[in-house]
mmCIF file with all atom_site columns, C-alpha atoms in Angstrom:
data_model
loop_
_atom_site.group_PDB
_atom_site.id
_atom_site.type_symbol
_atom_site.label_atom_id
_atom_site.label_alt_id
_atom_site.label_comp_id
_atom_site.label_asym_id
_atom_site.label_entity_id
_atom_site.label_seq_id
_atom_site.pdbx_PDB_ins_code
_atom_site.Cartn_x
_atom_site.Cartn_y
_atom_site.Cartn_z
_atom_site.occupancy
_atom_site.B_iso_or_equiv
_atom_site.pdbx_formal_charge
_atom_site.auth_seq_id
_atom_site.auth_comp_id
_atom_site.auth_asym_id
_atom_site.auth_atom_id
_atom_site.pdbx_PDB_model_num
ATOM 1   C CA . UNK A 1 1   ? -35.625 15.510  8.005   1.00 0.00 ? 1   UNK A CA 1
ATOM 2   C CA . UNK A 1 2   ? -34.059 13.952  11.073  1.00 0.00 ? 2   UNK A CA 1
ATOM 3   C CA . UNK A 1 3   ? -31.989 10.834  10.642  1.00 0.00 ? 3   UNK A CA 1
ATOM 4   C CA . UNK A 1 4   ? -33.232 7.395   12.680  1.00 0.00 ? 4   UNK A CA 1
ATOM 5   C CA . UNK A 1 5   ? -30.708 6.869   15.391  1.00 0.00 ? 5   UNK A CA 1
ATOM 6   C CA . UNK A 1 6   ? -28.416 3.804   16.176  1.00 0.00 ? 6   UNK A CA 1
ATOM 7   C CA . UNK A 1 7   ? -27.769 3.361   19.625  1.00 0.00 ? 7   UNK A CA 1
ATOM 8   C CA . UNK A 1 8   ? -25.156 0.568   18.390  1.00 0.00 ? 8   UNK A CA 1
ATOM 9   C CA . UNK A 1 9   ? -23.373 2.457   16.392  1.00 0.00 ? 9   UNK A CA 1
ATOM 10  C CA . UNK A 1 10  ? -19.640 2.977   16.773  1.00 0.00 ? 10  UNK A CA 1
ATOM 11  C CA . UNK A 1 11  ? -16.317 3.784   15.365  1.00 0.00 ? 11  UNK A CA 1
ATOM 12  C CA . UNK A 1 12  ? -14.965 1.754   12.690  1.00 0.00 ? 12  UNK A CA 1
ATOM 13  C CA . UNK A 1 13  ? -11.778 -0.038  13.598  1.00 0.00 ? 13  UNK A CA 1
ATOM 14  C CA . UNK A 1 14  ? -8.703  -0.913  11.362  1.00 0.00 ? 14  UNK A CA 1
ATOM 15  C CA . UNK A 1 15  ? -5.673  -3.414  12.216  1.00 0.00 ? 15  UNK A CA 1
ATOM 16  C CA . UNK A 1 16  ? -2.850  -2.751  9.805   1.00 0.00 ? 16  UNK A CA 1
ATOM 17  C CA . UNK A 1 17  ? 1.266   -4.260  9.444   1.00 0.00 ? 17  UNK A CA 1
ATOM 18  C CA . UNK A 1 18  ? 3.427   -2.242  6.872   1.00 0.00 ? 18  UNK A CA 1
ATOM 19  C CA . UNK A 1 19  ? 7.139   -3.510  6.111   1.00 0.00 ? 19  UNK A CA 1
ATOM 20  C CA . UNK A 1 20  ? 9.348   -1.542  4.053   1.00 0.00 ? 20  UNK A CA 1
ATOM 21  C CA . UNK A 1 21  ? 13.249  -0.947  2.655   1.00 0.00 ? 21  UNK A CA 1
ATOM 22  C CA . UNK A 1 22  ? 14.697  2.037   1.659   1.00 0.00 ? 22  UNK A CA 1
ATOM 23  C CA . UNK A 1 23  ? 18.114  1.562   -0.381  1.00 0.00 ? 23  UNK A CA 1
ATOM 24  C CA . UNK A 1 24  ? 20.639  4.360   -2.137  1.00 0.00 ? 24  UNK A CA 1
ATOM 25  C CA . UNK A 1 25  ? 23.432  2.891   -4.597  1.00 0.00 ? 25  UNK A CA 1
ATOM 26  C CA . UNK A 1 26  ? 25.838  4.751   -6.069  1.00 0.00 ? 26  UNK A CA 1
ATOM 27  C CA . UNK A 1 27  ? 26.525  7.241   -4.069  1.00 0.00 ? 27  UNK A CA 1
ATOM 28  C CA . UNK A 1 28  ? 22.518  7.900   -4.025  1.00 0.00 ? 28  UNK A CA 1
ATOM 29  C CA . UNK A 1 29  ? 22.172  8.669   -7.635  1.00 0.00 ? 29  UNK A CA 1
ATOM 30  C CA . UNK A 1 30  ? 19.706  5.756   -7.681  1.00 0.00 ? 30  UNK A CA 1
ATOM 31  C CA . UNK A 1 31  ? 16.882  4.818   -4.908  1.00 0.00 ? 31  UNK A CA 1
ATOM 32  C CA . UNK A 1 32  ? 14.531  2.398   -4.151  1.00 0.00 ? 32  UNK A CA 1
ATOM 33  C CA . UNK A 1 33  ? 12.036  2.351   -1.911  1.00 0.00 ? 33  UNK A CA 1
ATOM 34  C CA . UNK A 1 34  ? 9.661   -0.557  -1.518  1.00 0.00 ? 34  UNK A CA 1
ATOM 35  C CA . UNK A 1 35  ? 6.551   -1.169  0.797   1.00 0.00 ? 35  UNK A CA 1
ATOM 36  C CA . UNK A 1 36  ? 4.171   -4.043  1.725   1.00 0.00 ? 36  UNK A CA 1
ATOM 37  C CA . UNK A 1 37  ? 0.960   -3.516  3.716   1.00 0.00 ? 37  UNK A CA 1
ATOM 38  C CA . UNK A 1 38  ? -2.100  -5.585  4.689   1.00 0.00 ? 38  UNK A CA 1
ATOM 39  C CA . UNK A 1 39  ? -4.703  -3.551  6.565   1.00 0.00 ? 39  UNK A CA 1
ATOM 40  C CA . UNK A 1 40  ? -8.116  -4.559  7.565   1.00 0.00 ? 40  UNK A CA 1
ATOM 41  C CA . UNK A 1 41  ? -11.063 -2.452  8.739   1.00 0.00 ? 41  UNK A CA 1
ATOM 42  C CA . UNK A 1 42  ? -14.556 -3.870  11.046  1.00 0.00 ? 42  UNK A CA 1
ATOM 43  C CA . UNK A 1 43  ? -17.019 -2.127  11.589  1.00 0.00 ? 43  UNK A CA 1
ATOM 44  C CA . UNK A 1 44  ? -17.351 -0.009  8.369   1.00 0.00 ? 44  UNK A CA 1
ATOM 45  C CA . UNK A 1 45  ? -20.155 2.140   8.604   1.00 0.00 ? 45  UNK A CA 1
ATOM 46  C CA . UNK A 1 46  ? -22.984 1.125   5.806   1.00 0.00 ? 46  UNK A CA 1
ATOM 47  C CA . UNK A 1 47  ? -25.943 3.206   4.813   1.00 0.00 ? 47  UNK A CA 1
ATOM 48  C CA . UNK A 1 48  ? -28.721 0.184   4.720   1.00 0.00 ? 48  UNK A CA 1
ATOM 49  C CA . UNK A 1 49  ? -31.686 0.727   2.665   1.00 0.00 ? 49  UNK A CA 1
ATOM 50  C CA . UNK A 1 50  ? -34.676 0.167   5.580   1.00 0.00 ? 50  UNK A CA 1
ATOM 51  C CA . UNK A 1 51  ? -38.827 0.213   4.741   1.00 0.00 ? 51  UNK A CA 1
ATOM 52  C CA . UNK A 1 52  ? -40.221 3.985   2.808   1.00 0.00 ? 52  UNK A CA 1
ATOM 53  C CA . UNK A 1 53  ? -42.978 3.298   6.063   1.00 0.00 ? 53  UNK A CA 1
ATOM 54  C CA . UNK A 1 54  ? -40.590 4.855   8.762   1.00 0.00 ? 54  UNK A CA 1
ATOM 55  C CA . UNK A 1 55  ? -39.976 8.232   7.271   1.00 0.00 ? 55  UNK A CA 1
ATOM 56  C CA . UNK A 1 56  ? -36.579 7.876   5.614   1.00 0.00 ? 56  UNK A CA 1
ATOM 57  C CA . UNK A 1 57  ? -34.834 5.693   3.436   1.00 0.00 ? 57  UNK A CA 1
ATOM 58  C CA . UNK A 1 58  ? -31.637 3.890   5.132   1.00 0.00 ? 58  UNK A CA 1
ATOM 59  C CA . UNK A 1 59  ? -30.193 4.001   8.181   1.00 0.00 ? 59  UNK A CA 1
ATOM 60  C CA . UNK A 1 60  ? -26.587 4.160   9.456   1.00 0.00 ? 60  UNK A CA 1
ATOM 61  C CA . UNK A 1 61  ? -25.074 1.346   10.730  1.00 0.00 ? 61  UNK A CA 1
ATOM 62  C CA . UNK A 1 62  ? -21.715 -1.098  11.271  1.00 0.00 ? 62  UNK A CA 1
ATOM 63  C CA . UNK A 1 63  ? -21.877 -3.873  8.742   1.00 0.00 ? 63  UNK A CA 1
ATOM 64  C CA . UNK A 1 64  ? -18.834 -5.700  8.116   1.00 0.00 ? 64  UNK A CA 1
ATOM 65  C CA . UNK A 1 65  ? -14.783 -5.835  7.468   1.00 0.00 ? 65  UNK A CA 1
ATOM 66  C CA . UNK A 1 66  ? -12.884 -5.039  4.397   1.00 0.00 ? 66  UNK A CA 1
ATOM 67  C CA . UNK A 1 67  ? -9.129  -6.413  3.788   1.00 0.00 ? 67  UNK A CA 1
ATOM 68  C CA . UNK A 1 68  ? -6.361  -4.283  1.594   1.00 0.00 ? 68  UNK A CA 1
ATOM 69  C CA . UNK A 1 69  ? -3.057  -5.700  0.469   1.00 0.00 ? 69  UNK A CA 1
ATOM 70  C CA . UNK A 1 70  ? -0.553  -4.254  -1.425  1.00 0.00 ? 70  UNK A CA 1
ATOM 71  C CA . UNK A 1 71  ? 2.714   -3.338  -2.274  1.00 0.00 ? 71  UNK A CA 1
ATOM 72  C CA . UNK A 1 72  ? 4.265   0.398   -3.722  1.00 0.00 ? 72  UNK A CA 1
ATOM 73  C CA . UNK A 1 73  ? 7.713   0.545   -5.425  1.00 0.00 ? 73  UNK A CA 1
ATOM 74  C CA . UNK A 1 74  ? 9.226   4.099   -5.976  1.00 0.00 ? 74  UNK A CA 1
ATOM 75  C CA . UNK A 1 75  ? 12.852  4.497   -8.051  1.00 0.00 ? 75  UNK A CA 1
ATOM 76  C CA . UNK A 1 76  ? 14.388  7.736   -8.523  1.00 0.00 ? 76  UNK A CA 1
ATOM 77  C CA . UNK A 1 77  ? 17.942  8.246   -10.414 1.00 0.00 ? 77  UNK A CA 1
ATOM 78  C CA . UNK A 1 78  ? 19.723  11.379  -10.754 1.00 0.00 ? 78  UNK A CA 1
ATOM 79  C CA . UNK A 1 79  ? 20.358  11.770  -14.507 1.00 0.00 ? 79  UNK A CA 1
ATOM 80  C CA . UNK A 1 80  ? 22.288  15.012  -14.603 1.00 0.00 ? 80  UNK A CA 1
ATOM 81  C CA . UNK A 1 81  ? 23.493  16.914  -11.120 1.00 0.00 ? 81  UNK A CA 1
ATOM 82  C CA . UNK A 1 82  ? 25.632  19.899  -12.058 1.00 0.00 ? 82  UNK A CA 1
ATOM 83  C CA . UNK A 1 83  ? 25.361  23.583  -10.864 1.00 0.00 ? 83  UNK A CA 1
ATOM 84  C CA . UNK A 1 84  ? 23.217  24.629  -13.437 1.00 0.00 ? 84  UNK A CA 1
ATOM 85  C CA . UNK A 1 85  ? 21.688  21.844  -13.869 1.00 0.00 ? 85  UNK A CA 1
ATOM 86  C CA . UNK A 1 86  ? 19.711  19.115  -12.389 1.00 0.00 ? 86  UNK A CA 1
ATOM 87  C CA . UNK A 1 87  ? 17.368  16.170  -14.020 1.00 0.00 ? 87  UNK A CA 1
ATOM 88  C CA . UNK A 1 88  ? 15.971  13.440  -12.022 1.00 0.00 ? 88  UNK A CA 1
ATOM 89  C CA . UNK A 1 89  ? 13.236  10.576  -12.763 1.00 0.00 ? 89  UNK A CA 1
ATOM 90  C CA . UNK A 1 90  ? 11.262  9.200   -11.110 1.00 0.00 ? 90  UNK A CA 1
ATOM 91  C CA . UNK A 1 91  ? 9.203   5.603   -11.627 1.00 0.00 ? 91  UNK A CA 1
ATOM 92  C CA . UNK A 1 92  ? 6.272   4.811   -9.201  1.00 0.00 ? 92  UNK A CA 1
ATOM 93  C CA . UNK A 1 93  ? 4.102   1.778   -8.990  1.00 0.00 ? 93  UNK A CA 1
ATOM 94  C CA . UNK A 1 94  ? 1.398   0.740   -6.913  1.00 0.00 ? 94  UNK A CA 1
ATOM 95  C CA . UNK A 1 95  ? -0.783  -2.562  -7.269  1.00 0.00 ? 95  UNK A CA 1
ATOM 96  C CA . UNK A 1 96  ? -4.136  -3.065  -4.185  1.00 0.00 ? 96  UNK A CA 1
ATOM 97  C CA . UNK A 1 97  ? -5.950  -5.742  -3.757  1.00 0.00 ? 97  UNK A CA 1
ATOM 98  C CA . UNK A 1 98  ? -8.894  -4.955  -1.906  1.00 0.00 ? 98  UNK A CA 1
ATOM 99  C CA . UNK A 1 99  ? -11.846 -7.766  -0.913  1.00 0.00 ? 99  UNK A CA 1
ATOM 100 C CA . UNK A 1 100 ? -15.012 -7.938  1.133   1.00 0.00 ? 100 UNK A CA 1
ATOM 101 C CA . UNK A 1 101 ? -14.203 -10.283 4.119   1.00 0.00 ? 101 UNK A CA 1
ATOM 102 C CA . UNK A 1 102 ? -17.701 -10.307 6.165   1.00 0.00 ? 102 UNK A CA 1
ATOM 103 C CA . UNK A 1 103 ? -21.076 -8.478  6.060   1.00 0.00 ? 103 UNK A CA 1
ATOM 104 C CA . UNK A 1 104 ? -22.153 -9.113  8.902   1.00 0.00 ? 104 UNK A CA 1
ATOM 105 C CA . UNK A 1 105 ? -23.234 -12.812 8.181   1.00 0.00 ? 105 UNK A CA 1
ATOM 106 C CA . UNK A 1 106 ? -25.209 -12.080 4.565   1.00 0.00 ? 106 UNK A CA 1
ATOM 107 C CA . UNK A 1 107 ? -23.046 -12.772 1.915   1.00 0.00 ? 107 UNK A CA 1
ATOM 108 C CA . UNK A 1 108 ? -23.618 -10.017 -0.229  1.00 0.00 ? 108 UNK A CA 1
ATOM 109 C CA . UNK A 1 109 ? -25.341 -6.471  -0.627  1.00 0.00 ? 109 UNK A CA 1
ATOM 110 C CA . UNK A 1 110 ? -26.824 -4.662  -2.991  1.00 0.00 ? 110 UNK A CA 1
ATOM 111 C CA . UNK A 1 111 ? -25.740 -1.023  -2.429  1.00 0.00 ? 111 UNK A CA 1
ATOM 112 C CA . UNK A 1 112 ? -26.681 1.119   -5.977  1.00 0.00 ? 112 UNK A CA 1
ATOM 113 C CA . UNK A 1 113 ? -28.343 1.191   -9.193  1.00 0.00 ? 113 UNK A CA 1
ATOM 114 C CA . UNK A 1 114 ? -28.105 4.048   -11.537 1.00 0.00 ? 114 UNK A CA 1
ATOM 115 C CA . UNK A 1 115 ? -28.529 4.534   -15.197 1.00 0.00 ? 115 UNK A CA 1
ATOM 116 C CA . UNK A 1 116 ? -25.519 4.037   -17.933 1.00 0.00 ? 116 UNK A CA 1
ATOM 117 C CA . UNK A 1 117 ? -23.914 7.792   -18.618 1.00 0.00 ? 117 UNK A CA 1
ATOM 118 C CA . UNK A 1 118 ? -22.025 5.688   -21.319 1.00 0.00 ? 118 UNK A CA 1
ATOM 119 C CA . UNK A 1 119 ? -25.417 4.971   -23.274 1.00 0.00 ? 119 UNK A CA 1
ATOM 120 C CA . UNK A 1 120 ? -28.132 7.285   -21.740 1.00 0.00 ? 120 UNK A CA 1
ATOM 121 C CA . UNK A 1 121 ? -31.817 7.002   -22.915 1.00 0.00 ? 121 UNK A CA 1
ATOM 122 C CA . UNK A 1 122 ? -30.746 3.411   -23.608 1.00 0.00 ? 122 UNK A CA 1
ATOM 123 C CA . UNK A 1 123 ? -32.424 2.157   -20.398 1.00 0.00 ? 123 UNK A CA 1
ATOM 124 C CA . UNK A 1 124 ? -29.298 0.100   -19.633 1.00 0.00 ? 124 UNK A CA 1
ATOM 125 C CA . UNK A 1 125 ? -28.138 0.230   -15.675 1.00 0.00 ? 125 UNK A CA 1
ATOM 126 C CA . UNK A 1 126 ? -25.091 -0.496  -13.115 1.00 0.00 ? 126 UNK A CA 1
ATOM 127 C CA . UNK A 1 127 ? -25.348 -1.977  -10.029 1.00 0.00 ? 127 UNK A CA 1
ATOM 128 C CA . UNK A 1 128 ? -23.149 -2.188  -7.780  1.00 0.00 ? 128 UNK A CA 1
ATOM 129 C CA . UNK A 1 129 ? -22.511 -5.219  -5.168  1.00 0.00 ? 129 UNK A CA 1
ATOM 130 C CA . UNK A 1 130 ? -20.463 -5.885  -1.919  1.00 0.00 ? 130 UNK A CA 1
ATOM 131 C CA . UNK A 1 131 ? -20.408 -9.765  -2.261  1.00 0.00 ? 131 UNK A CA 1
ATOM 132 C CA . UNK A 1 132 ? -17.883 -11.359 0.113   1.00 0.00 ? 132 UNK A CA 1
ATOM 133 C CA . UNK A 1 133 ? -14.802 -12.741 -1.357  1.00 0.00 ? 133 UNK A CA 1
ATOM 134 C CA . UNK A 1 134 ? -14.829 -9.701  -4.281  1.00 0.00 ? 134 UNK A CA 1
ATOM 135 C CA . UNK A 1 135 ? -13.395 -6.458  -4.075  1.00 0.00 ? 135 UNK A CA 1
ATOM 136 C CA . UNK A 1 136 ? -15.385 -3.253  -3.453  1.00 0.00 ? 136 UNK A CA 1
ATOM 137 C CA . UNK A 1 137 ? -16.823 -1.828  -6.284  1.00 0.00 ? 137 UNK A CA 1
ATOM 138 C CA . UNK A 1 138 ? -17.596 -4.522  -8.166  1.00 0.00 ? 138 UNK A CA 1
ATOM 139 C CA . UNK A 1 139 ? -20.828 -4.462  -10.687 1.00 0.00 ? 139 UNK A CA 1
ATOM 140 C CA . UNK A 1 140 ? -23.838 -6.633  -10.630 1.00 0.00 ? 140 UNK A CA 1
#
């Protein structure tokens, strides 16, 4: 079955600024390396649920902007370094902070139910939400 076409729709678009430091001590036997980014996509492309009466189910269009912050730390030391051998570790963390900024006016959409794989045949179900102001993924 043939999709509905959009005449208005169009590439998403994404502004982004990334800082970051790279440092070696000790004769480079311990690094750091430390980023910060803030990115934000428009335009996000959006299956919306439309009326059964047309002949499908949703149609594709661009429906609002989505924000990401966050920040990624990496250390490595060298632990042994000899000819035989080598041992080096590693320690990597990484903390986003993502958050609905616009849908196109509304201030939330309902975008999935389905039913609980934790309890199934229990009847209980998930939904999840874009709500402005909340990260994606969030459940209703």
């Amino acid at each position: 079955m043939a999709n509905i076409p959009n005449a208005d729709l169009h590439w998403e678009a994404t502004s982004s600024f990334n800082i970051g430091i790279d440092a070696g001590f000790f004769d480079n036997r311990l690094t750091l390396t430390a980023d910060y980014y803030d990115k934000v996509t428009s335009d996000l492309l959006f299956q919306a649920s439309i009326p059964q009466t047309t002949g499908q189910s949703s149609i594709l269009l661009n429906a609002g902007k989505v924000g990401n912050t966050g920040v990624e730390l990496l250390v490595t030391t060298v632990n042994i370094d000899h000819k035989k051998l080598k041992w080096t570790s590693n320690f990597n963390v990484t903390v986003n902070r993502n958050k609905v900024l616009d849908l196109n006016g509304e201030t939330q959409r309902i975008v999935g139910a389905s039913s609980s794989s934790l309890f199934p045949g229990s009847g209980a179900s998930t939904t999840s939400i874009l709500r402005v102001g909340q990260p994606i993924g969030s459940f209703y």
